[in-house]
Amino acid sequence: NREWILASRPTGEPTMENFELVENEVPEPGPGEVLVETRYLSVDPYMRGRMRDAESYAEPWAVGDVMKAAVVGDVVESNHGDFAAGDVVTGELRWADYATADGDALQPVDPDLAPVSTALGVLGMPGRTAYFGLLDVAEPKPGDTVLVSGAAGAVGSVVGQIAKRNGCRVVGIAGADEKTDWLTDDLGFDAAINYKTADDLHQAVAEACPEGIDVYYDNVGGEITDAAFANLNEFARVAVCGQISLYNATEQPTGPRKLTTLVQKKARVEGFIVSDYAVRFREATERLAQWVAQGDIQYEETVTEGLENAPDAFLGLFEGVNIGKQLVKVED
Ligand code: NDP
């Protein structure tokens, strides 16, 4: 059983040195536990926070411990009444070929509903983050202009499509022409900006949002957010979902900046964590599944083959390698 451990804590950008692949026995499931063979594991930006030795909304990983991840896999052995060998399940497991978990902490995955990998993406945590962050935190109204940063990623791509369904004008910001083309040509975004090639981001946002911004769904922070704030409308709502541009920073830049705009525009800025909506996960997953089935929401997955390449897949998130959800395929 191959397992990735956190070998050391990164300073700034993580490197391969921070990860070590070790070989251990396949664990035995204890009472109430289930042994799961990983099919797909999810690498996510929040994991950068877990590598840091700092208080957050979740415990940091200990150096020397096997790293955790959301996984979809097959039940190999079960000591829990809800699961039997051969069932497909998802839950927080490990960067590993096999792991055990308390059966109460696992959820069944219906392979007939959609490809099982979607339980880690559009029908999993990222999809639910898009759903609650947009609909509950940002409260878009038909006709609103919704600007999404990190728009071609797992969360952002779903945010934009839900906003379109709700009758909004949707503008995305992403870091490659291939991504902005995907947003406008395939996902129905009204406009998209490549922040890496835009000469003047403030100007580009102003041009793409001629009537100003009513909702800004922020996945990235930094200068992209400065440009968004400069173009907010009166009573705009900003949902702060993530700040990936700052996750590897060794010093936080002075700020937040542009707050005068919030005063002038009487705008609301609100952060949120998807896990706080746990009692409504079922509602979100059911509606997302329905929208996917209807074709209202399309999704993309960037699949890295092999557990041995999981750190590469994770590091790629900070370089913008992925379109849609970044996954690691461990076993078919
Ligand atoms: P993505 O699939 O969006 O992957 C990360 C993307 O971020 C990359 O593809 C890259 O795209 C972009 N990116 C990386 N570095 C930078 C940078 N310096 N500046 C701008 N963009 C950058 O990840 P997720 O969809 O899983 O997550 C999106 C955000 O949502 C993250 O900030 C994450 O932490 C947050 N999140 C928050 C949750 C919550 O409960 N609040 C839950 C889940 C996620 P590009 O090519 O466009 O640069």
PDB file of C-alpha atoms in Angstrom, residues 198-317:
ATOM      1  CA  ALA A 198      -4.596  41.684 -20.044  1.00  0.00           C
ATOM      2  CA  ASP A 199      -2.630  44.964 -20.283  1.00  0.00           C
ATOM      3  CA  ASP A 200      -4.711  46.700 -17.669  1.00  0.00           C
ATOM      4  CA  LEU A 201      -6.901  44.456 -15.555  1.00  0.00           C
ATOM      5  CA  HIS A 202      -9.035  47.304 -14.147  1.00  0.00           C
ATOM      6  CA  GLN A 203      -9.758  48.405 -17.695  1.00  0.00           C
ATOM      7  CA  ALA A 204     -10.415  44.846 -18.892  1.00  0.00           C
ATOM      8  CA  VAL A 205     -12.904  44.249 -16.067  1.00  0.00           C
ATOM      9  CA  ALA A 206     -14.589  47.607 -16.719  1.00  0.00           C
ATOM     10  CA  GLU A 207     -14.962  46.755 -20.404  1.00  0.00           C
ATOM     11  CA  ALA A 208     -16.267  43.240 -19.753  1.00  0.00           C
ATOM     12  CA  CYS A 209     -18.724  44.569 -17.134  1.00  0.00           C
ATOM     13  CA  PRO A 210     -20.037  47.776 -18.734  1.00  0.00           C
ATOM     14  CA  GLU A 211     -22.871  47.982 -16.220  1.00  0.00           C
ATOM     15  CA  GLY A 212     -20.601  47.329 -13.249  1.00  0.00           C
ATOM     16  CA  ILE A 213     -20.455  44.270 -10.979  1.00  0.00           C
ATOM     17  CA  ASP A 214     -23.337  43.224  -8.733  1.00  0.00           C
ATOM     18  CA  VAL A 215     -21.789  39.969  -7.528  1.00  0.00           C
ATOM     19  CA  TYR A 216     -18.101  39.153  -7.291  1.00  0.00           C
ATOM     20  CA  TYR A 217     -17.314  35.509  -6.479  1.00  0.00           C
ATOM     21  CA  ASP A 218     -13.701  35.585  -5.353  1.00  0.00           C
ATOM     22  CA  ASN A 219     -11.560  32.472  -5.607  1.00  0.00           C
ATOM     23  CA  VAL A 220      -8.166  34.146  -5.936  1.00  0.00           C
ATOM     24  CA  GLY A 221      -7.724  37.528  -4.178  1.00  0.00           C
ATOM     25  CA  GLY A 222      -4.770  39.823  -4.908  1.00  0.00           C
ATOM     26  CA  GLU A 223      -4.721  42.171  -7.873  1.00  0.00           C
ATOM     27  CA  ILE A 224      -7.640  40.445  -9.565  1.00  0.00           C
ATOM     28  CA  THR A 225      -9.770  41.320  -6.562  1.00  0.00           C
ATOM     29  CA  ASP A 226      -8.487  44.911  -6.608  1.00  0.00           C
ATOM     30  CA  ALA A 227      -9.705  45.180 -10.195  1.00  0.00           C
ATOM     31  CA  ALA A 228     -13.067  43.683  -9.244  1.00  0.00           C
ATOM     32  CA  PHE A 229     -13.569  45.988  -6.246  1.00  0.00           C
ATOM     33  CA  ALA A 230     -12.841  49.025  -8.418  1.00  0.00           C
ATOM     34  CA  ASN A 231     -15.856  48.110 -10.580  1.00  0.00           C
ATOM     35  CA  LEU A 232     -18.461  47.195  -7.948  1.00  0.00           C
ATOM     36  CA  ASN A 233     -21.981  48.562  -8.160  1.00  0.00           C
ATOM     37  CA  GLU A 234     -24.059  49.925  -5.297  1.00  0.00           C
ATOM     38  CA  PHE A 235     -25.132  47.153  -2.925  1.00  0.00           C
ATOM     39  CA  ALA A 236     -22.790  44.658  -4.584  1.00  0.00           C
ATOM     40  CA  ARG A 237     -22.194  41.352  -2.808  1.00  0.00           C
ATOM     41  CA  VAL A 238     -18.737  39.803  -2.666  1.00  0.00           C
ATOM     42  CA  ALA A 239     -18.537  36.115  -1.718  1.00  0.00           C
ATOM     43  CA  VAL A 240     -14.994  35.369  -0.548  1.00  0.00           C
ATOM     44  CA  CYS A 241     -14.526  31.700  -1.326  1.00  0.00           C
ATOM     45  CA  GLY A 242     -10.733  31.485  -1.553  1.00  0.00           C
ATOM     46  CA  GLN A 243      -7.556  33.523  -2.026  1.00  0.00           C
ATOM     47  CA  ILE A 244      -5.331  31.129  -3.930  1.00  0.00           C
ATOM     48  CA  SER A 245      -3.008  33.889  -5.153  1.00  0.00           C
ATOM     49  CA  LEU A 246      -1.907  34.338  -1.518  1.00  0.00           C
ATOM     50  CA  TYR A 247      -1.621  30.698  -0.371  1.00  0.00           C
ATOM     51  CA  ASN A 248       2.106  30.444  -1.136  1.00  0.00           C
ATOM     52  CA  ALA A 249       2.954  33.997  -0.064  1.00  0.00           C
ATOM     53  CA  THR A 250       5.556  34.191   2.689  1.00  0.00           C
ATOM     54  CA  GLU A 251       4.404  37.700   3.576  1.00  0.00           C
ATOM     55  CA  GLN A 252       0.865  38.912   3.197  1.00  0.00           C
ATOM     56  CA  PRO A 253       0.611  42.087   1.113  1.00  0.00           C
ATOM     57  CA  THR A 254      -0.701  45.175   2.846  1.00  0.00           C
ATOM     58  CA  GLY A 255      -4.410  45.304   2.579  1.00  0.00           C
ATOM     59  CA  PRO A 256      -7.217  44.483   1.964  1.00  0.00           C
ATOM     60  CA  ARG A 257      -7.143  47.364  -0.475  1.00  0.00           C
ATOM     61  CA  LYS A 258      -9.796  49.357  -2.293  1.00  0.00           C
ATOM     62  CA  LEU A 259     -12.087  49.311   0.717  1.00  0.00           C
ATOM     63  CA  THR A 260     -13.214  52.880   0.083  1.00  0.00           C
ATOM     64  CA  THR A 261     -15.222  51.455  -2.794  1.00  0.00           C
ATOM     65  CA  LEU A 262     -17.099  49.283  -0.308  1.00  0.00           C
ATOM     66  CA  VAL A 263     -18.091  52.417   1.608  1.00  0.00           C
ATOM     67  CA  GLN A 264     -19.106  54.345  -1.490  1.00  0.00           C
ATOM     68  CA  LYS A 265     -20.996  51.422  -2.969  1.00  0.00           C
ATOM     69  CA  LYS A 266     -22.424  50.133   0.338  1.00  0.00           C
ATOM     70  CA  ALA A 267     -21.164  46.707  -0.720  1.00  0.00           C
ATOM     71  CA  ARG A 268     -21.137  43.560   1.404  1.00  0.00           C
ATOM     72  CA  VAL A 269     -18.129  41.224   1.612  1.00  0.00           C
ATOM     73  CA  GLU A 270     -18.670  37.838   3.214  1.00  0.00           C
ATOM     74  CA  GLY A 271     -16.452  34.811   3.617  1.00  0.00           C
ATOM     75  CA  PHE A 272     -17.845  31.309   4.035  1.00  0.00           C
ATOM     76  CA  ILE A 273     -16.834  27.677   4.445  1.00  0.00           C
ATOM     77  CA  VAL A 274     -18.819  25.037   2.598  1.00  0.00           C
ATOM     78  CA  SER A 275     -18.797  22.605   5.541  1.00  0.00           C
ATOM     79  CA  ASP A 276     -21.086  24.987   7.451  1.00  0.00           C
ATOM     80  CA  TYR A 277     -23.820  24.011   4.991  1.00  0.00           C
ATOM     81  CA  ALA A 278     -23.537  20.271   5.769  1.00  0.00           C
ATOM     82  CA  VAL A 279     -27.225  19.911   6.675  1.00  0.00           C
ATOM     83  CA  ARG A 280     -28.094  21.012   3.117  1.00  0.00           C
ATOM     84  CA  PHE A 281     -25.501  18.983   1.171  1.00  0.00           C
ATOM     85  CA  ARG A 282     -28.174  16.626  -0.086  1.00  0.00           C
ATOM     86  CA  GLU A 283     -30.217  19.474  -1.537  1.00  0.00           C
ATOM     87  CA  ALA A 284     -27.147  20.865  -3.330  1.00  0.00           C
ATOM     88  CA  THR A 285     -26.015  17.517  -4.699  1.00  0.00           C
ATOM     89  CA  GLU A 286     -29.489  16.627  -5.959  1.00  0.00           C
ATOM     90  CA  ARG A 287     -29.954  19.939  -7.733  1.00  0.00           C
ATOM     91  CA  LEU A 288     -26.459  19.880  -9.214  1.00  0.00           C
ATOM     92  CA  ALA A 289     -27.030  16.319 -10.454  1.00  0.00           C
ATOM     93  CA  GLN A 290     -30.296  17.414 -12.042  1.00  0.00           C
ATOM     94  CA  TRP A 291     -28.650  20.403 -13.750  1.00  0.00           C
ATOM     95  CA  VAL A 292     -25.828  18.201 -15.034  1.00  0.00           C
ATOM     96  CA  ALA A 293     -28.345  15.651 -16.357  1.00  0.00           C
ATOM     97  CA  GLN A 294     -30.317  18.441 -18.075  1.00  0.00           C
ATOM     98  CA  GLY A 295     -27.155  19.828 -19.636  1.00  0.00           C
ATOM     99  CA  ASP A 296     -27.468  23.154 -17.771  1.00  0.00           C
ATOM    100  CA  ILE A 297     -24.116  22.491 -16.153  1.00  0.00           C
ATOM    101  CA  GLN A 298     -21.176  21.063 -18.025  1.00  0.00           C
ATOM    102  CA  TYR A 299     -18.047  19.957 -16.276  1.00  0.00           C
ATOM    103  CA  GLU A 300     -14.468  19.177 -17.133  1.00  0.00           C
ATOM    104  CA  GLU A 301     -11.915  17.089 -15.259  1.00  0.00           C
ATOM    105  CA  THR A 302      -8.148  17.174 -15.564  1.00  0.00           C
ATOM    106  CA  VAL A 303      -7.028  13.679 -14.648  1.00  0.00           C
ATOM    107  CA  THR A 304      -3.448  12.923 -13.654  1.00  0.00           C
ATOM    108  CA  GLU A 305      -2.671   9.215 -13.911  1.00  0.00           C
ATOM    109  CA  GLY A 306      -1.054   7.382 -11.009  1.00  0.00           C
ATOM    110  CA  LEU A 307      -0.782   7.872  -7.258  1.00  0.00           C
ATOM    111  CA  GLU A 308       2.934   8.498  -7.755  1.00  0.00           C
ATOM    112  CA  ASN A 309       2.048  11.723  -9.591  1.00  0.00           C
ATOM    113  CA  ALA A 310      -0.301  13.127  -6.936  1.00  0.00           C
ATOM    114  CA  PRO A 311       2.134  15.829  -5.702  1.00  0.00           C
ATOM    115  CA  ASP A 312       2.607  17.036  -9.306  1.00  0.00           C
ATOM    116  CA  ALA A 313      -1.140  17.289  -9.708  1.00  0.00           C
ATOM    117  CA  PHE A 314      -1.365  19.285  -6.472  1.00  0.00           C
ATOM    118  CA  LEU A 315       1.486  21.636  -7.420  1.00  0.00           C
ATOM    119  CA  GLY A 316      -0.142  22.184 -10.811  1.00  0.00           C
ATOM    120  CA  LEU A 317      -3.089  23.897  -9.099  1.00  0.00           C
TER     121      LEU A 317
END
